[in-house]
Each structure stands twice: as structure tokens, then as C-alpha cells.
GROMACS .gro file of C-alpha atoms in nm:
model
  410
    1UNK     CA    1  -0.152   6.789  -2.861
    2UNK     CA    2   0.199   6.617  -2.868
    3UNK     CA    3   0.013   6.274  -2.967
    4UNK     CA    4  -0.038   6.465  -3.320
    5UNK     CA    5   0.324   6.454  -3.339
    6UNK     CA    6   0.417   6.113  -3.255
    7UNK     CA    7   0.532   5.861  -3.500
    8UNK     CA    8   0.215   5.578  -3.583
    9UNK     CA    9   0.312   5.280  -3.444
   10UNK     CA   10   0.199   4.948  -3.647
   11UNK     CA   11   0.157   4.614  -3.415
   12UNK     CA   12  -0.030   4.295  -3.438
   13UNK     CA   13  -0.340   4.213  -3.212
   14UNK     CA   14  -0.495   3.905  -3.109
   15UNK     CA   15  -0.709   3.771  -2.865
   16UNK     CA   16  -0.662   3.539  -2.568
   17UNK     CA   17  -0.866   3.228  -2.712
   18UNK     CA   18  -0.839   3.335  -3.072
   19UNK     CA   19  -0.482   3.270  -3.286
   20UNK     CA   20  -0.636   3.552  -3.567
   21UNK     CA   21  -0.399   3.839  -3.579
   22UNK     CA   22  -0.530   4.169  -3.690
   23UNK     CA   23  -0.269   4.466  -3.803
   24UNK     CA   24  -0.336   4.807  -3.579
   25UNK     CA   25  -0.164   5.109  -3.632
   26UNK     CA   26  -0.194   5.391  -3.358
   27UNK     CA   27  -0.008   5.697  -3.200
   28UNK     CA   28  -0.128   5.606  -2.866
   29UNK     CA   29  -0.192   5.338  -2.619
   30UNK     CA   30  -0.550   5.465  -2.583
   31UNK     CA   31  -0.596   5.473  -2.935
   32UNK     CA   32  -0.462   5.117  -3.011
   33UNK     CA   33  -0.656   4.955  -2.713
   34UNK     CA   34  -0.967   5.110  -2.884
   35UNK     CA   35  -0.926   5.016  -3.207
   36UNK     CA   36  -0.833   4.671  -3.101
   37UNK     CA   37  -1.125   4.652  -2.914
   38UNK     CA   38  -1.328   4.704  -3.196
   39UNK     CA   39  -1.142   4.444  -3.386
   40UNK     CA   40  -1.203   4.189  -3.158
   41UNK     CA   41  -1.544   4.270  -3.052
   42UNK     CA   42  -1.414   4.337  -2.653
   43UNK     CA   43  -1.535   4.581  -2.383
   44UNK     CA   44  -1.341   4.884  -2.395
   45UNK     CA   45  -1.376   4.927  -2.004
   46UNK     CA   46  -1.102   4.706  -1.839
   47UNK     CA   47  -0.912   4.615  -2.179
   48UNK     CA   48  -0.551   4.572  -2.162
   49UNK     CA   49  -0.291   4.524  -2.418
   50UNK     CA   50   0.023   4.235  -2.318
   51UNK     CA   51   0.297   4.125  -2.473
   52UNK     CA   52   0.257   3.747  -2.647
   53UNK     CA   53   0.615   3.653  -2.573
   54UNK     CA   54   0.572   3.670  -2.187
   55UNK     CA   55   0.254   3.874  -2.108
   56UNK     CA   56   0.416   4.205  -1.990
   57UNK     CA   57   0.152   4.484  -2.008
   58UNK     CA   58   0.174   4.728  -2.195
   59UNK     CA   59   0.219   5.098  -2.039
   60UNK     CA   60   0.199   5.411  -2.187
   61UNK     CA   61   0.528   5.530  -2.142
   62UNK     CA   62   0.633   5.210  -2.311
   63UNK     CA   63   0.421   5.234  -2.600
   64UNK     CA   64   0.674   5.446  -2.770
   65UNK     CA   65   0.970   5.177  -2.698
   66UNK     CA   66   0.755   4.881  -2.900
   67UNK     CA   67   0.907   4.737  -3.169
   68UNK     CA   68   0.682   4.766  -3.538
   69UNK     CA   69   0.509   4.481  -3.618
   70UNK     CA   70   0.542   4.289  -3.251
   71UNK     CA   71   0.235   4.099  -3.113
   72UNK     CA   72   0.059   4.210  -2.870
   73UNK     CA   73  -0.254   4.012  -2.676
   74UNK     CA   74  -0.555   4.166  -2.569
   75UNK     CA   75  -0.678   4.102  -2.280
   76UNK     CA   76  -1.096   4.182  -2.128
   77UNK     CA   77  -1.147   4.223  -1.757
   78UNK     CA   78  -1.050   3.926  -1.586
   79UNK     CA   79  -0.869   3.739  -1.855
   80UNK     CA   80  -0.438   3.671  -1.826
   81UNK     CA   81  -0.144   3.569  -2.014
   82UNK     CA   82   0.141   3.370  -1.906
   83UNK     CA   83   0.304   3.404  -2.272
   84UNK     CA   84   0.394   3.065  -2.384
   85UNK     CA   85   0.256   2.854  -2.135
   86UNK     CA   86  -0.115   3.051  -2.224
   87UNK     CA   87  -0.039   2.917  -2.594
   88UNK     CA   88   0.054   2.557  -2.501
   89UNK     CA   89  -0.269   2.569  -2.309
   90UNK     CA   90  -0.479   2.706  -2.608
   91UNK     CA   91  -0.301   2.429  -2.796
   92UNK     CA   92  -0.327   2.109  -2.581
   93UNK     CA   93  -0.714   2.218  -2.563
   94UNK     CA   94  -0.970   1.956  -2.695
   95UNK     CA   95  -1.095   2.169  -3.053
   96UNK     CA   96  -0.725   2.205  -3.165
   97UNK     CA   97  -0.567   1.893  -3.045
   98UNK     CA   98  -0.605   1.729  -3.396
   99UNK     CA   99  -0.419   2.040  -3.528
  100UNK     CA  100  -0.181   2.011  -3.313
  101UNK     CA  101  -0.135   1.648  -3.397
  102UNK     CA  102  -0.080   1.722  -3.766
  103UNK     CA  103   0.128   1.978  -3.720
  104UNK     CA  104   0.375   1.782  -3.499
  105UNK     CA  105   0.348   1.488  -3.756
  106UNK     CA  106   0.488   1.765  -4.043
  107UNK     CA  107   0.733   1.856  -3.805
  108UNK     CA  108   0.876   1.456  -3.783
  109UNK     CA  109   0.922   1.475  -4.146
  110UNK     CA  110   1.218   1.786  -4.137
  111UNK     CA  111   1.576   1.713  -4.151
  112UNK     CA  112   1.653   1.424  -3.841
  113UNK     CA  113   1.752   1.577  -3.525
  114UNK     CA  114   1.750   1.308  -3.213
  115UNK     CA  115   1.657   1.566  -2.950
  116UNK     CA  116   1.392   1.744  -3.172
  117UNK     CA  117   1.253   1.400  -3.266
  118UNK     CA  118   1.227   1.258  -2.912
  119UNK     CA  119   1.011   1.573  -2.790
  120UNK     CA  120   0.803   1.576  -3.102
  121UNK     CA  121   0.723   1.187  -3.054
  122UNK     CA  122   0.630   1.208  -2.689
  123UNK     CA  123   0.419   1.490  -2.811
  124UNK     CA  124   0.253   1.268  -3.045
  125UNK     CA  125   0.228   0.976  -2.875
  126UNK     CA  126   0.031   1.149  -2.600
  127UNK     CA  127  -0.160   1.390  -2.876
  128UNK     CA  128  -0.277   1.085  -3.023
  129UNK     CA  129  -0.488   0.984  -2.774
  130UNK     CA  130  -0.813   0.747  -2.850
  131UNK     CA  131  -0.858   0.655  -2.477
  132UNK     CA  132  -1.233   0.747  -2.524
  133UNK     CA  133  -1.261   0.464  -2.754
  134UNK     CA  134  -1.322   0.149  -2.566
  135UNK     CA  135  -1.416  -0.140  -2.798
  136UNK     CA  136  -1.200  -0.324  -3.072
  137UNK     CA  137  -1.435  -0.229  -3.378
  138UNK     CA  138  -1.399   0.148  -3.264
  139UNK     CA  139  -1.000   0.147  -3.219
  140UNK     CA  140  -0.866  -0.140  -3.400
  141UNK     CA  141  -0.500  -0.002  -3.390
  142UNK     CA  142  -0.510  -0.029  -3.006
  143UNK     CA  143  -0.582  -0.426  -3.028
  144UNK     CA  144  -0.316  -0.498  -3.277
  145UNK     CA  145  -0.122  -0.827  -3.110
  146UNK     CA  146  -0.390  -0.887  -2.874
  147UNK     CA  147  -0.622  -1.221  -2.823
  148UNK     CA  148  -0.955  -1.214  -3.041
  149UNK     CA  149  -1.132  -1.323  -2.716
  150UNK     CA  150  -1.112  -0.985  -2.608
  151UNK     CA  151  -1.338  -0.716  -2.717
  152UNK     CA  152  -1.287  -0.394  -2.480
  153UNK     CA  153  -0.965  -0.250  -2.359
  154UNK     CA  154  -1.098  -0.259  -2.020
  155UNK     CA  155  -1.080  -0.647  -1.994
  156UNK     CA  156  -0.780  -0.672  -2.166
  157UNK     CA  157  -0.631  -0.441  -1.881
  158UNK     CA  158  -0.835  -0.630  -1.665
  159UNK     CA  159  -0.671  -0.944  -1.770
  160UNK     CA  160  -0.307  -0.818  -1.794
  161UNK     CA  161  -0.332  -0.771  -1.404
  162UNK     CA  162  -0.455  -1.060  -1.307
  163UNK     CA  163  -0.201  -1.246  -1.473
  164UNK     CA  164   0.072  -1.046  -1.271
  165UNK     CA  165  -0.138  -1.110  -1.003
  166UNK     CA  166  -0.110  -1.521  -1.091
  167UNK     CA  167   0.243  -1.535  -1.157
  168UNK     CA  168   0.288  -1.421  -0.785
  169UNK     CA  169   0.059  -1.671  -0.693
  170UNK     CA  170   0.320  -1.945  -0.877
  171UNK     CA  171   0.582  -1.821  -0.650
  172UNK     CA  172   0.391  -1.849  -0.341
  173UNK     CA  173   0.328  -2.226  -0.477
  174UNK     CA  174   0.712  -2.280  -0.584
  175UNK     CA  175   0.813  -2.165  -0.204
  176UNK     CA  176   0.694  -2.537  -0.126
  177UNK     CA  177   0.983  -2.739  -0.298
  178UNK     CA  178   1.192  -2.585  -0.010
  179UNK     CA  179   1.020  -2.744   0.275
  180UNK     CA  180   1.150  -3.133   0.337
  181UNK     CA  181   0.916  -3.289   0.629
  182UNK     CA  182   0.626  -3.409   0.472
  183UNK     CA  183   0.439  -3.300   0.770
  184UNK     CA  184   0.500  -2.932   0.779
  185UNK     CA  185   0.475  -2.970   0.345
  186UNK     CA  186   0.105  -3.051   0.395
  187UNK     CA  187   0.027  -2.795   0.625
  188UNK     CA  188   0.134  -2.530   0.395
  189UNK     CA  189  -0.065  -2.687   0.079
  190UNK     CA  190  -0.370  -2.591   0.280
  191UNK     CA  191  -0.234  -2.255   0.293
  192UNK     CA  192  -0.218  -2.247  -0.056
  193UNK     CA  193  -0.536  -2.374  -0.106
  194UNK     CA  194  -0.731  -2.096   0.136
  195UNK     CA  195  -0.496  -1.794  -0.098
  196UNK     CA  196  -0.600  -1.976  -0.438
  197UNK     CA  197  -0.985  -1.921  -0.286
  198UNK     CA  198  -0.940  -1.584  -0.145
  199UNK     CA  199  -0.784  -1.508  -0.512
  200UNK     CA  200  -1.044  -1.603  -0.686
  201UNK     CA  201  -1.338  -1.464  -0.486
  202UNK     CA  202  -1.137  -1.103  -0.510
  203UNK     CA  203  -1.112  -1.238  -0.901
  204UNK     CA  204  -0.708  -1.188  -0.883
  205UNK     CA  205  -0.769  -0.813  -0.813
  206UNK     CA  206  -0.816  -0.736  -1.189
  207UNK     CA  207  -1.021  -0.449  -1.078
  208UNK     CA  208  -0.655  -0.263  -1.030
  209UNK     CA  209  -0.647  -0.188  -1.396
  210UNK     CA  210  -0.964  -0.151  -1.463
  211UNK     CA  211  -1.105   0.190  -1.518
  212UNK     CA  212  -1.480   0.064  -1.524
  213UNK     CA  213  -1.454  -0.027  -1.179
  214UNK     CA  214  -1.527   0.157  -0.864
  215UNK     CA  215  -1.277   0.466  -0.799
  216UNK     CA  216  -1.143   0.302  -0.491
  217UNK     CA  217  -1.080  -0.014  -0.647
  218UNK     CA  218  -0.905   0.093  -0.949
  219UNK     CA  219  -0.557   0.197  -0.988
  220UNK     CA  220  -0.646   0.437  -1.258
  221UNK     CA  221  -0.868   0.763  -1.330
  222UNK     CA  222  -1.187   0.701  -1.526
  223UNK     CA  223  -0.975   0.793  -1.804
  224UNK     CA  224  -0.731   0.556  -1.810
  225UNK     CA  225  -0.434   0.729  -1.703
  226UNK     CA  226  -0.233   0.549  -1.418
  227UNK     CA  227   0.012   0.770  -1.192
  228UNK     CA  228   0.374   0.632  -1.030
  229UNK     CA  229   0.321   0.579  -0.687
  230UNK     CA  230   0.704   0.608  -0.634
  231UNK     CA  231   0.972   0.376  -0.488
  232UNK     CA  232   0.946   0.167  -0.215
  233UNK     CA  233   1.112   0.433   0.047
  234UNK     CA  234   0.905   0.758  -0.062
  235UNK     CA  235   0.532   0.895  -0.058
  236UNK     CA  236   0.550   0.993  -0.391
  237UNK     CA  237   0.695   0.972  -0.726
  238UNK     CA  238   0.962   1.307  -0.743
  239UNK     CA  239   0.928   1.266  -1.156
  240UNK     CA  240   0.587   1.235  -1.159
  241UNK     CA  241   0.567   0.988  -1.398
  242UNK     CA  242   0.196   0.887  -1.552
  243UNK     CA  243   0.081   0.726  -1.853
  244UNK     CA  244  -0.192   0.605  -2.006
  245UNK     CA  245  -0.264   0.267  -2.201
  246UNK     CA  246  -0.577   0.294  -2.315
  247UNK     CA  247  -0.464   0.593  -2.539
  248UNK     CA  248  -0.285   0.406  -2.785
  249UNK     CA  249  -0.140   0.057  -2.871
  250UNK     CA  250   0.236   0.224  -2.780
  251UNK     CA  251   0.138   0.310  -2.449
  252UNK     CA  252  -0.004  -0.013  -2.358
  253UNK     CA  253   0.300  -0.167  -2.482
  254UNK     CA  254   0.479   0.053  -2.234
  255UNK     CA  255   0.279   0.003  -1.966
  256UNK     CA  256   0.372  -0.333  -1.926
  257UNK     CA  257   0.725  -0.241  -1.819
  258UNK     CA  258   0.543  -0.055  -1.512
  259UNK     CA  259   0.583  -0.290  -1.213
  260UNK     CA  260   0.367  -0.397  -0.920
  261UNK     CA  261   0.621  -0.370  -0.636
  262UNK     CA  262   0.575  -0.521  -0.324
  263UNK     CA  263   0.684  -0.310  -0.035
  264UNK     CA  264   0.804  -0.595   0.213
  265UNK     CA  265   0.983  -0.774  -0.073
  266UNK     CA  266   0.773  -1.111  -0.157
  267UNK     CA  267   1.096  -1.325  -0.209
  268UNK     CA  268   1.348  -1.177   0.125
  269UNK     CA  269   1.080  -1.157   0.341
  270UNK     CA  270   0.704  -1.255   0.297
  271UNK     CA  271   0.787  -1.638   0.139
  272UNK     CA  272   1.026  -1.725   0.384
  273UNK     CA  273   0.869  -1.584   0.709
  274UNK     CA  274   0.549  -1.786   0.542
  275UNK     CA  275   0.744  -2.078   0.560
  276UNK     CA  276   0.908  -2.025   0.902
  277UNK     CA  277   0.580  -1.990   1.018
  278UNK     CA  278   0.480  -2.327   0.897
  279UNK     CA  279   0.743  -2.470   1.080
  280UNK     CA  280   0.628  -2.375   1.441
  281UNK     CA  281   0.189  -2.459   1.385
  282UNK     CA  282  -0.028  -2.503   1.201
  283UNK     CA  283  -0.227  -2.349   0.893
  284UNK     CA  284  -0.515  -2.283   1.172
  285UNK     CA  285  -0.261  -2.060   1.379
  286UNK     CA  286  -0.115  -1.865   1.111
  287UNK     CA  287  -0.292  -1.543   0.968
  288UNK     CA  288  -0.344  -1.624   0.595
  289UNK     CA  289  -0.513  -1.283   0.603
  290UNK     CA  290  -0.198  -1.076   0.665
  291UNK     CA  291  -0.009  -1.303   0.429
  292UNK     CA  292  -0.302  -1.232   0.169
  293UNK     CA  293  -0.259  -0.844   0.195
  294UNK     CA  294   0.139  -0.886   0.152
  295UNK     CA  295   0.141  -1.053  -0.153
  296UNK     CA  296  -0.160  -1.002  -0.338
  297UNK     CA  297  -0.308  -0.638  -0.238
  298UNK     CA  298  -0.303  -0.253  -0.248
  299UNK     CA  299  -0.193  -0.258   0.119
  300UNK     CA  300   0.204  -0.396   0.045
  301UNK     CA  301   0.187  -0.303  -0.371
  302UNK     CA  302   0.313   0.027  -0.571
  303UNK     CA  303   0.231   0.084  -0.908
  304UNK     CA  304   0.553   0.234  -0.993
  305UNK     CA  305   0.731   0.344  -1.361
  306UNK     CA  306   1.032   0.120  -1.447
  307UNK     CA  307   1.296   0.429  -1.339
  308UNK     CA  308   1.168   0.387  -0.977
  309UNK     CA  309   1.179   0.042  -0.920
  310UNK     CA  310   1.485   0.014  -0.707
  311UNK     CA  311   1.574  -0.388  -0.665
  312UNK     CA  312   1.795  -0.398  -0.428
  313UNK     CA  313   1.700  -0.499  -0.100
  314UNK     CA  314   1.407  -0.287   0.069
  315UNK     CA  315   1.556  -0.425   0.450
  316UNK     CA  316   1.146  -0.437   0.525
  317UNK     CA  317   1.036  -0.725   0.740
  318UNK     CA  318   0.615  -0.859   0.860
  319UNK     CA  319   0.526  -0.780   1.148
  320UNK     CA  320   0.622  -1.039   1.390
  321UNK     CA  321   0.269  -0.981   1.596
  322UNK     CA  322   0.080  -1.029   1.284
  323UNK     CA  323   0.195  -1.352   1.082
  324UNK     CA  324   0.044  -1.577   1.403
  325UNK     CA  325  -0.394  -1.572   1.524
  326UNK     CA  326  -0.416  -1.502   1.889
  327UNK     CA  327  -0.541  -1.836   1.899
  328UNK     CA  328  -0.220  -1.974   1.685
  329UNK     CA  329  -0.224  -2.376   1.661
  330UNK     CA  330   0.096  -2.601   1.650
  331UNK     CA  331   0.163  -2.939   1.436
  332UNK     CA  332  -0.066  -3.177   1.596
  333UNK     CA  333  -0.341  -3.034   1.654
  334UNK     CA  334  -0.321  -2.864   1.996
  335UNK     CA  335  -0.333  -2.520   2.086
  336UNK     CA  336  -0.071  -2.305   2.202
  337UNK     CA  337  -0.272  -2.015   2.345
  338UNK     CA  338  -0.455  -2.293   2.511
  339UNK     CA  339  -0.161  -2.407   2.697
  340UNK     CA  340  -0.172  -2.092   2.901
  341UNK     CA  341  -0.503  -2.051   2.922
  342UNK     CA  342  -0.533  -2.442   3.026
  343UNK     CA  343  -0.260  -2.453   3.272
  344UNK     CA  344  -0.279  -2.145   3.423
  345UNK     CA  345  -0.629  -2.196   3.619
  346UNK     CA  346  -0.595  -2.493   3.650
  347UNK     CA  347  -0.301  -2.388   3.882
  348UNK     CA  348  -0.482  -2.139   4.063
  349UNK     CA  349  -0.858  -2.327   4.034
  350UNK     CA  350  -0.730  -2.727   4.104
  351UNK     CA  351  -0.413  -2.686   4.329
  352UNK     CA  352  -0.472  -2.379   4.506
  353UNK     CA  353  -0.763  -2.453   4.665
  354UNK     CA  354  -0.723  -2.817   4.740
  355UNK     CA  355  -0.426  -2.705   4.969
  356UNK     CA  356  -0.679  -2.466   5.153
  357UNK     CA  357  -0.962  -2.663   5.199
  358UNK     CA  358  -0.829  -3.022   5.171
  359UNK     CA  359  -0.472  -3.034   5.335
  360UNK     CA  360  -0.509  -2.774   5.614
  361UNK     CA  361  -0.877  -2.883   5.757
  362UNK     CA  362  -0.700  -3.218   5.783
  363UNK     CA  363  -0.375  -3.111   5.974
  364UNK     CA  364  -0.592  -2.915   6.200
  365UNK     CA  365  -0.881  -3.181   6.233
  366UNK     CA  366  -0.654  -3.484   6.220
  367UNK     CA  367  -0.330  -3.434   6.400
  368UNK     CA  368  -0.407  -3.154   6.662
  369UNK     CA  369  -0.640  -3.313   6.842
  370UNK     CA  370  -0.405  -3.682   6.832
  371UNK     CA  371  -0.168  -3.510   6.997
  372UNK     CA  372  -0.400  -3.336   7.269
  373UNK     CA  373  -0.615  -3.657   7.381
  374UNK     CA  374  -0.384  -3.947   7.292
  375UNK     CA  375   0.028  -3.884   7.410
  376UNK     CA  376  -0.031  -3.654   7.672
  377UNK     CA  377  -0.345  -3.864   7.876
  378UNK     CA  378  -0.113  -4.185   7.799
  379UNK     CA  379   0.184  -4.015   7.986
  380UNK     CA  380   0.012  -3.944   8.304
  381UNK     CA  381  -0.140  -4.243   8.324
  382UNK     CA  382   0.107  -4.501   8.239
  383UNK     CA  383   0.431  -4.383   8.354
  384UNK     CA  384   0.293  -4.197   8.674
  385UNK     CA  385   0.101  -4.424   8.836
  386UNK     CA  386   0.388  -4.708   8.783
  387UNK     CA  387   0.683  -4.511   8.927
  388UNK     CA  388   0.453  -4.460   9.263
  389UNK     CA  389   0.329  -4.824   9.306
  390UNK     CA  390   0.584  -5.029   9.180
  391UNK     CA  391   0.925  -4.851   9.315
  392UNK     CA  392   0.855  -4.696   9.615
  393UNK     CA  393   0.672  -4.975   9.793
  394UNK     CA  394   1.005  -5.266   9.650
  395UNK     CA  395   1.226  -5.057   9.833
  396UNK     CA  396   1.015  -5.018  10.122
  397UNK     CA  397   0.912  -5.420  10.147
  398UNK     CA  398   1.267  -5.563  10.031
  399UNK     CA  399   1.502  -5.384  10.237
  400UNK     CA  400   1.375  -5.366  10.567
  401UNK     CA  401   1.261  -5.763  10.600
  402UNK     CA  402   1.605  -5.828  10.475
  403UNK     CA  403   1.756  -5.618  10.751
  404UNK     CA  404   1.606  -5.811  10.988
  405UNK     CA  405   1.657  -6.138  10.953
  406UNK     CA  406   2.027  -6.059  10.925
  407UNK     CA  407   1.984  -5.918  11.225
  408UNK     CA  408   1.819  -6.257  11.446
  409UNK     CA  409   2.054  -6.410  11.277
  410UNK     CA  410   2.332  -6.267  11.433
   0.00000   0.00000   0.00000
């Protein structure tokens, strides 16, 4: 009965999906969430009235507190509002994107503000997308400055990282100017020469930027859109930075300001522990494999935006147990494992047992038995026998004759 008394109350409806505003005036909550229904062509049963700016629903005992003319949202069973990040979502969708592009572009044309202008570019630039367009006839813009030899994004992008890719190659090569003994000079040419072929069987690793590649040997979504990877030091990038070239001729412009950073830094650490290796064996004792990964491969390289590229020194060194085989080789030819596996038994297997079966037999064999049958015999019968015969009958035969024939004599 009161509700015949209240004041009408005029608002503006619209639906979650829909930016069509219809006027409704009602003296009730009841009343308006019917005759919105109605407008809108939505189930009465669950319906529920928000409000656009920040999706606050809409009670009865607030009804009477609305202001006239506000906007209201209607929502059906199971729908929501988040207020303006619902509309930025209605607006970044695929059937109103051009829209949106056109209406930003108007926008760029009022009175020059820098702050308004930088948002309202970035908008644009991303807006503008034509990342579903891959050849030059279909997105000419996007190839403007580029070689005629190319005629799909995807092996220009292809291209661009193998030439990073090369140009750490070049420094790998340069490392050799610092190494004076011709010797050790040669050994790491060969080097070179087993990278340059493991390059070019991987094809530089242009697959990286390639998004018509396999997903885990791109860089990239299927889309085109690459993500930071973050510095050096952390997991991930804290300003989640992400862009994508293929979208427009701007964007692959600023793409190439993205680096490939090598973890264990390729200049402090990887080249000159590549030469110090050099300098104690051979190419045929070093791993080229774990050299390979360092400076040419996912497994020491991070995609990261130009803000998170930190150059000063990462203090990240190889791994000493991996830069050397297990069977590592030194200048000249001979192996060092082999020195240990060489000399070892041959310790145990040559000298070992010649001691037990060659040396003692022979002390036992040899020198025992001369001492049992041929000193102690000799003694009894040599010296024995003479001290009986010989000085006991002299003194018995020489003294008394002598005796007495001084004795006649007298």
C-alpha cells in the first residue's frame, strides 16, 4: 500500500554484453527488475539489478537512495559485474575491437596532453593488431623496411634470430686473436669448426622466434606474443612485460631492443674459461657440448625486455666438472684419464706380483738352501778335522823327541 505513495524513480538499464541503455521508471525494486526484464528479454527468476560504476547490487531499502537517471546493469542468474573492469572486458573483446580502435584514434586528435597521449598510443598500438596476417601481400605495413626476399613474418622473425644467434658466433671466433702459441691456436679452430656445424644442423636456433614451430621450440605463443623471462637473478619478470611483433611494424621495431641474455655472461666467463681450457688439452678432451648450450641455447639464454637487462656483472661461473670429457685429452695427443687408468694397474698387475712370485720363490729357493748345504757342511769338515790331526799330534811328536835327546845328551 505505501509503494502507491512513493515517488517514481527514473534510471537507465542495460545489459551485461549489450552497451543499449533503456529508460525505466518504477516505485519499486520489484517493479523495475520486471520491467527491465522485459526490456531486455531476461528471466525474471534470478534477475538482479547492479550498479555500472562498481557493480554494487541493488537492495530494496536502497532503491529509494538512487540517484534519477543513474545506470544500473542487469544481471540473469549466473552473470557478474566488476564495474569498469566488466566494460574494458566488453571492450577489448574481438566484435568491438575496431570500435575501440577508432574511438581511441578520435581521442589522439583532442587538445595534446603527454600523459593522455602515451596511454591512448599504447592502447592503439596494441588495438591495432594484424598478427593474424602472416604474408607481405596481406599486411604490407608490417614489411615496410624489410628485405623483398622475405615473404612471411615468420621467416623474417626467423631470420632476425639467427642473426643474433651469428653475431655470438663472431665473438666466439674473435676470442682466438687472444691466444699466442700457434699450437694451442689450432686446437681451438677445431673447436670452432665442430660449433659452426652444430649451428648449422640446429639452423642457428631460428626456431626461437618462430611461432610456426613446435611449442617447445619456440619462444613465443602461436600468436606471436613473446613474454620477459626476467633478469638474470629472478624466475620471473616482476613487470610482466610482453609484446608482440607480428602485430604491427612498431612492435617489431621494438622488439629488437629485447635482448637474448646469457645467464653465465658469454664475455666474463664462457670465452675465457673456453680458452683456459684450450690451454691444458685438447679439442678431444673438452666438452664442446656444454660450451654449445652456454652460448648458443635456451639452457644459459633469457628473452628479456630492455628494462631488465641488468649489465653489470652476473658473478656466474661453468661448471668446473663440466667444461672437460671424462676422457679429457692434453696437447699431444695423449690421454690424461689414461694416465691413471694406465699406471695404476700396471702398479698393482706388473710390480705387485712379480715381487710375489718372482723375488720371494727365489730368496727362498736360492739362498736358503746355500746356506743349509754349503757353509755349514764346509765348517765341520774343513776346520774340524784339521785342528784334530794337524795340532794335537805336532805337539805330541815335536816335544817329546826333543826332550830326549837333550836329555842323552847331557
Amino acid at each position: 500500500m505505501f509503494g502507491l505513495f512513493r515517488k517514481t524513480k527514473a534510471v537507465k538499464v542495460r545489459g551485461v554484453s549489450d552497451s543499449r541503455k533503456y529508460g525505466v521508471a518504477a516505485r519499486s525494486l520489484k517493479e523495475l527488475t520486471r520491467k527491465a526484464c522485459q526490456y531486455l528479454r531476461v528471466p525474471v527468476s534470478g534477475a538482479q539489478l547492479c550498479l555500472s560504476s562498481d557493480g554494487t547490487l541493488v537492495t530494496e531499502e536502497g532503491f529509494g537512495s538512487l540517484p534519477e537517471h543513474c545506470e544500473l546493469v542487469l544481471l540473469s542468474q549466473g552473470q557478474s559485474w566488476k564495474g569498469v573492469v566488466s566494460e574494458l572486458e566488453r571492450l577489448l573483446s574481438t566484435d568491438l575491437r575496431l570500435q575501440l580502435v577508432e574511438a581511441v584514434r578520435s581521442l589522439l586528435s583532442d587538445p595534446p596532453s603527454p600523459q593522455r597521449h602515451k596511454l591512448l598510443r599504447d592502447m592503439l598500438r596494441n588495438l591495432d593488431d594484424t598478427s593474424e596476417k602472416e604474408t607481405r601481400d596481406q599486411d604490407l605495413q608490417w614489411f615496410t623496411g624489410v628485405d623483398s626476399r622475405f615473404k612471411t613474418k615468420s621467416s623474417y622473425m626467423r631470420f632476425n634470430c639467427e642473426a643474433r644467434i651469428r653475431s655470438y658466433m663472431k665473438e666466439v671466433s674473435e676470442a682466438s686473436r687472444s691466444i699466442e702459441q700457434a699450437k694451442i691456436r689450432a686446437e681451438f679452430e677445431k673447436t670452432l669448426q665442430t660449433l659452426c656445424h652444430m649451428l648449422k644442423e640446429d639452423q642457428y636456433n631460428g626456431a626461437y622466434f618462430d611461432r610456426t614451430e613446435e611449442e617447445q621450440s619456440r619462444l613465443c605463443t602461436a600468436e606471436g606474443w613473446f613474454t620477459c623471462q626476467g633478469s638474470f637473478d629472478e624466475a620471473l619478470c616482476q613487470s610482466l612485460h610482453s609484446i608482440n611483433p607480428y602485430s604491427s611494424r612498431e612492435s617489431r621495431v621494438l622488439f629488437s631492443t629485447w635482448n637474448l641474455d646469457h645467464r653465465i655472461e658469454k664475455k666474463r666467463s664462457i670465452l675465457p674459461t673456453l680458452v683456459h681450457c684450450h690451454k691444458k688439452c685438447s679439442t678431444s678432451g673438452i666438452s664442446v657440448d656444454y660450451f654449445y648450450r652456454l652460448l648458443f641455447t635456451r639452457h644459459n639464454l633469457k628473452l628479456v625486455h630492455i628494462a631488465c637487462h641488468k649489465k653489470g656483472a652476473h658473478n656466474l661461473q661453468c661448471d668446473p666438472g663440466k667444461v672437460y670429457k671424462r676422457g679429457r685429452q692434453k696437447l699431444g695427443g695423449a690421454k690424461e684419464p689414461a694416465r691413471g687408468r694406465a699406471k695404476e694397474p700396471a702398479r698393482g698387475r706388473a710390480k705387485e706380483p712379480a715381487r710375489g712370485r718372482a723375488k720371494e720363490p727365489a730368496k727362498g729357493r736360492a739362498k736358503e738352501p746355500a746356506k743349509g748345504r754349503a757353509k755349514e757342511p764346509a765348517k765341520v769338515r774343513a776346520k774340524e778335522p784339521a785342528k784334530g790331526r794337524a795340532k794335537e799330534p805336532a805337539k805330541g811328536r815335536a816335544k817329546e823327541p826333543v826332550r830326549g835327546k837333550r836329555r842323552r845328551l847331557q
